[in-house]
Amino acid sequence: MNIVLLGPPGAGKGTQGERIARHFGIPKLATGDVLRAAVREGTQQGLRAKAYMDRGDLVPDEVILGIMKEALARPEAAKGVVLDGVVRTVPQAEGLERVLGELGRRVDAVLMFDVDEDELVRRISGRMVCEGCQTPYTGLDASARCAKCGGTLVRRKDDEPEAVRNRMRTYREQTAPVVEWYRRRGDGASGGADGLRGPRFITIDAAGPVEEITQRVLHELAR
Ligand code: AMP
């Protein structure tokens, strides 16, 4: 089961992606996590990506395609993968289709997390992440510790108001077209390169308690 998670920053893709991956016993791939790890390790890729990320801009497609290719070919991803924030431009969506196609696989479902913008801003302004294991938290103060590893909680640089505004704009300009791209294919209106119908397109109401949203997702995926 290969599942693509779409939705604006703060929609809960990370939190829900973790839960969906656990439910199906498959890994979650989040390009944001891979890039942040590269920045921490000071690799060439990390140094290149950092400036884009700090501003809230998208890193170039070829960087993302490289990450996708490597991660999807790993044996632990053979049963499927949850892709969190991995597809943010139409060329990335096309690239993913190609990479999966070469492995004899395809995207099975696309989950679009729908939340209104006021709620997104509220969530992001209260968001902290563990410096160590990157677990996200909302509504905790900076003196709290990570429940998983005891690490220090910090605010992501791109969760500062200026960068958040830019990420929202980037989402509207570059990622909203991806939503439409998948929606059309999911409707079966136009097939993929092989003429087959695209993945199922599912819109999730992503407002409300975390567990309730997970149940909505699993219910939809089981249909
Ligand atoms: P996230 O943790 O998903 O919010 O991603 C953090 C940042 O990493 C984004 O604001 C982008 O700068 C970069 N990034 C992550 N995934 C992608 C992607 N698929 N395409 C382009 N940039 C990305």
Short mmCIF file of C-alpha atoms and ligand atoms in Angstrom, two decimals:
data_model
loop_
_atom_site.label_atom_id
_atom_site.label_comp_id
_atom_site.label_asym_id
_atom_site.label_seq_id
_atom_site.Cartn_x
_atom_site.Cartn_y
_atom_site.Cartn_z
CA MET A 1 0.00 0.00 0.00
CA ASN A 2 1.65 3.24 -1.17
CA ILE A 3 -0.10 6.25 0.30
CA VAL A 4 0.52 9.90 -0.53
CA LEU A 5 -0.37 12.50 2.10
CA LEU A 6 -1.23 15.96 0.82
CA GLY A 7 -2.27 19.08 2.70
CA PRO A 8 -1.00 22.47 3.82
CA PRO A 9 1.64 22.96 6.52
CA GLY A 10 0.14 22.20 9.93
CA ALA A 11 -2.61 19.92 8.58
CA GLY A 12 -1.31 16.99 10.64
CA LYS A 13 0.36 14.94 7.89
CA GLY A 14 3.31 14.09 10.16
CA THR A 15 1.24 12.98 13.15
CA GLN A 16 -1.31 11.05 11.11
CA GLY A 17 1.36 9.64 8.79
CA GLU A 18 3.10 8.10 11.77
CA ARG A 19 -0.14 6.44 12.91
CA ILE A 20 -1.12 5.20 9.46
CA ALA A 21 2.36 3.74 8.93
CA ARG A 22 2.19 1.95 12.28
CA HIS A 23 -1.26 0.57 11.49
CA PHE A 24 -0.12 -0.98 8.21
CA GLY A 25 3.36 -1.93 9.48
CA ILE A 26 5.08 0.06 6.74
CA PRO A 27 7.61 2.91 6.99
CA LYS A 28 6.82 6.59 6.66
CA LEU A 29 8.97 8.74 4.43
CA ALA A 30 8.95 12.48 5.17
CA THR A 31 11.25 14.49 2.91
CA GLY A 32 11.18 17.31 5.49
CA ASP A 33 12.68 14.91 8.10
CA VAL A 34 15.30 13.60 5.65
CA LEU A 35 16.30 17.17 4.76
CA ARG A 36 16.44 18.32 8.40
CA ALA A 37 18.66 15.34 9.23
CA ALA A 38 20.94 16.27 6.30
CA VAL A 39 21.12 19.84 7.60
CA ARG A 40 22.05 18.59 11.09
CA GLU A 41 24.72 16.31 9.66
CA GLY A 42 26.06 19.14 7.50
CA THR A 43 26.07 17.05 4.29
CA GLN A 44 26.35 18.66 0.86
CA GLN A 45 22.64 18.08 0.31
CA GLY A 46 21.81 19.59 3.71
CA LEU A 47 23.90 22.70 3.09
CA ARG A 48 22.16 23.23 -0.23
CA ALA A 49 18.66 22.67 1.18
CA LYS A 50 18.98 24.78 4.33
CA ALA A 51 18.55 28.22 2.75
CA TYR A 52 15.38 27.14 0.94
CA MET A 53 13.95 25.55 4.06
CA ASP A 54 14.64 28.47 6.38
CA ARG A 55 12.78 30.81 4.02
CA GLY A 56 9.88 28.39 3.68
CA ASP A 57 10.61 27.80 -0.01
CA LEU A 58 10.58 24.41 -1.70
CA VAL A 59 13.93 22.74 -2.32
CA PRO A 60 14.56 21.88 -6.00
CA ASP A 61 12.66 18.94 -7.49
CA GLU A 62 15.81 16.99 -8.38
CA VAL A 63 16.86 16.88 -4.71
CA ILE A 64 13.46 15.45 -3.76
CA LEU A 65 13.48 12.96 -6.62
CA GLY A 66 16.89 11.71 -5.47
CA ILE A 67 15.57 11.17 -1.92
CA MET A 68 12.44 9.40 -3.24
CA LYS A 69 14.42 7.08 -5.48
CA GLU A 70 16.80 6.01 -2.76
CA ALA A 71 14.14 5.56 -0.05
CA LEU A 72 11.65 3.65 -2.21
CA ALA A 73 14.25 1.14 -3.40
CA ARG A 74 15.04 0.07 0.19
CA PRO A 75 13.84 -3.43 1.14
CA GLU A 76 11.83 -2.15 4.14
CA ALA A 77 9.74 -0.04 1.74
CA ALA A 78 8.89 -3.01 -0.49
CA LYS A 79 5.52 -3.65 1.21
CA GLY A 80 4.54 -0.02 0.86
CA VAL A 81 5.20 3.38 2.29
CA VAL A 82 3.43 6.44 3.65
CA LEU A 83 4.69 9.54 1.85
CA ASP A 84 4.41 12.61 4.05
CA GLY A 85 5.03 15.93 2.29
CA VAL A 86 7.07 14.11 -0.37
CA VAL A 87 4.96 15.35 -3.29
CA ARG A 88 4.67 19.12 -3.45
CA THR A 89 4.92 19.97 -7.16
CA VAL A 90 3.47 18.41 -10.30
CA PRO A 91 6.95 17.34 -11.57
CA GLN A 92 7.44 15.53 -8.23
CA ALA A 93 4.09 13.74 -8.66
CA GLU A 94 5.14 12.68 -12.16
CA GLY A 95 8.58 11.67 -10.87
CA LEU A 96 7.05 9.55 -8.10
CA GLU A 97 4.88 7.75 -10.63
CA ARG A 98 7.97 7.02 -12.72
CA VAL A 99 10.09 5.84 -9.76
CA LEU A 100 7.32 3.57 -8.45
CA GLY A 101 6.60 2.34 -11.99
CA GLU A 102 10.21 1.22 -12.37
CA LEU A 103 9.76 -0.83 -9.20
CA GLY A 104 6.51 -2.32 -10.55
CA ARG A 105 4.42 -0.36 -8.06
CA ARG A 106 2.01 2.55 -8.00
CA VAL A 107 0.35 5.02 -5.66
CA ASP A 108 -2.75 3.32 -4.22
CA ALA A 109 -4.35 6.19 -2.34
CA VAL A 110 -3.96 9.93 -1.95
CA LEU A 111 -5.20 11.45 1.30
CA MET A 112 -5.89 15.16 1.20
CA PHE A 113 -5.93 16.65 4.73
CA ASP A 114 -8.39 19.52 4.74
CA VAL A 115 -8.23 22.18 7.50
CA ASP A 116 -9.11 25.87 7.40
CA GLU A 117 -6.28 28.39 7.41
CA ASP A 118 -7.04 29.98 10.83
CA GLU A 119 -6.74 26.57 12.44
CA LEU A 120 -3.45 25.93 10.60
CA VAL A 121 -1.92 29.17 11.85
CA ARG A 122 -3.10 28.37 15.38
CA ARG A 123 -1.57 24.88 15.24
CA ILE A 124 1.74 26.00 13.81
CA SER A 125 2.17 28.87 16.26
CA GLY A 126 1.79 26.35 19.11
CA ARG A 127 4.02 23.71 17.52
CA MET A 128 7.28 22.47 19.04
CA VAL A 129 9.45 19.55 17.94
CA CYS A 130 11.87 17.38 19.85
CA GLU A 131 15.41 18.39 18.96
CA GLY A 132 16.45 14.76 19.20
CA CYS A 133 13.80 12.50 17.65
CA GLN A 134 11.74 15.20 15.87
CA THR A 135 8.42 14.18 17.48
CA PRO A 136 6.01 17.10 17.05
CA TYR A 137 3.98 18.58 19.94
CA THR A 138 1.34 21.28 20.12
CA GLY A 139 0.31 23.39 23.06
CA LEU A 140 3.34 22.56 25.25
CA ASP A 141 5.65 25.23 26.63
CA ALA A 142 9.37 25.32 25.92
CA SER A 143 10.26 23.87 29.35
CA ALA A 144 8.49 20.58 28.53
CA ARG A 145 10.49 17.50 27.50
CA CYS A 146 9.86 14.97 24.77
CA ALA A 147 7.66 12.13 26.05
CA LYS A 148 9.46 9.65 23.77
CA CYS A 149 13.14 10.38 24.32
CA GLY A 150 13.34 13.12 26.96
CA GLY A 151 14.86 15.53 24.42
CA THR A 152 14.54 19.31 24.47
CA LEU A 153 11.58 20.84 22.59
CA VAL A 154 12.40 23.59 20.12
CA ARG A 155 10.53 25.65 17.57
CA ARG A 156 11.36 24.97 13.92
CA LYS A 157 12.91 27.98 12.23
CA ASP A 158 10.40 27.69 9.41
CA ASP A 159 7.54 27.80 11.96
CA GLU A 160 8.34 31.48 12.60
CA PRO A 161 5.49 33.72 11.30
CA GLU A 162 7.33 35.10 8.25
CA ALA A 163 8.37 31.65 7.00
CA VAL A 164 4.90 30.22 7.74
CA ARG A 165 3.28 32.88 5.55
CA ASN A 166 5.68 31.97 2.76
CA ARG A 167 5.00 28.24 3.19
CA MET A 168 1.26 28.87 2.91
CA ARG A 169 1.79 30.89 -0.27
CA THR A 170 4.09 28.22 -1.68
CA TYR A 171 1.44 25.63 -0.89
CA ARG A 172 -1.25 27.57 -2.72
CA GLU A 173 0.94 28.27 -5.74
CA GLN A 174 2.84 25.00 -6.17
CA THR A 175 1.15 22.23 -4.21
CA ALA A 176 -2.55 23.03 -4.76
CA PRO A 177 -2.08 22.10 -8.48
CA VAL A 178 -0.83 18.66 -7.33
CA VAL A 179 -4.09 18.19 -5.43
CA GLU A 180 -6.01 18.88 -8.63
CA TRP A 181 -3.67 16.62 -10.63
CA TYR A 182 -4.43 13.66 -8.33
CA ARG A 183 -8.09 14.52 -7.96
CA ARG A 184 -8.64 14.39 -11.72
CA ARG A 185 -6.82 11.08 -12.04
CA GLY A 186 -8.65 9.62 -9.06
CA ASP A 187 -11.92 10.46 -10.76
CA GLY A 188 -10.76 8.38 -13.67
CA ALA A 189 -11.25 11.37 -15.96
CA SER A 190 -7.79 10.89 -17.42
CA GLY A 191 -5.57 7.91 -16.88
CA GLY A 192 -1.82 7.71 -16.24
CA ALA A 193 0.85 7.14 -18.86
CA ASP A 194 -0.25 3.49 -19.00
CA GLY A 195 -3.89 4.53 -19.52
CA LEU A 196 -4.86 3.05 -16.14
CA ARG A 197 -7.03 4.86 -13.65
CA GLY A 198 -5.13 6.88 -11.03
CA PRO A 199 -5.02 6.27 -7.27
CA ARG A 200 -8.05 6.71 -5.03
CA PHE A 201 -8.40 10.32 -3.97
CA ILE A 202 -9.76 10.75 -0.46
CA THR A 203 -10.44 14.06 1.28
CA ILE A 204 -10.12 13.90 5.06
CA ASP A 205 -11.69 16.44 7.39
CA ALA A 206 -8.52 17.03 9.42
CA ALA A 207 -10.05 19.19 12.16
CA GLY A 208 -10.69 17.60 15.56
CA PRO A 209 -8.94 15.24 17.97
CA VAL A 210 -5.95 13.29 16.61
CA GLU A 211 -7.44 9.84 17.31
CA GLU A 212 -10.73 10.74 15.62
CA ILE A 213 -8.90 11.84 12.48
CA THR A 214 -6.91 8.59 12.44
CA GLN A 215 -10.17 6.64 12.65
CA ARG A 216 -11.60 8.63 9.73
CA VAL A 217 -8.51 7.82 7.67
CA LEU A 218 -8.51 4.09 8.48
CA HIS A 219 -12.24 3.86 7.85
CA GLU A 220 -11.82 5.46 4.40
CA LEU A 221 -8.84 3.30 3.50
CA ALA A 222 -10.75 0.14 4.45
CA ARG A 223 -13.66 0.95 2.09
P1 AMP B 1 7.96 19.73 6.23
O1 AMP B 1 8.67 19.15 7.40
O2 AMP B 1 7.24 18.70 5.42
O3 AMP B 1 7.10 20.90 6.58
O4 AMP B 1 9.10 20.30 5.25
C1 AMP B 1 9.98 21.31 5.68
C2 AMP B 1 10.64 21.99 4.49
O5 AMP B 1 11.44 21.05 3.76
C3 AMP B 1 9.70 22.56 3.44
O6 AMP B 1 9.20 23.85 3.81
C4 AMP B 1 10.60 22.61 2.23
O7 AMP B 1 11.53 23.67 2.30
C5 AMP B 1 11.37 21.32 2.37
N1 AMP B 1 10.68 20.18 1.70
C6 AMP B 1 10.20 19.05 2.30
N2 AMP B 1 9.63 18.25 1.41
C7 AMP B 1 9.72 18.86 0.20
C8 AMP B 1 9.30 18.56 -1.12
N3 AMP B 1 8.64 17.42 -1.41
N4 AMP B 1 9.59 19.45 -2.10
C9 AMP B 1 10.26 20.58 -1.85
N5 AMP B 1 10.68 20.95 -0.63
C10 AMP B 1 10.41 20.11 0.40
#
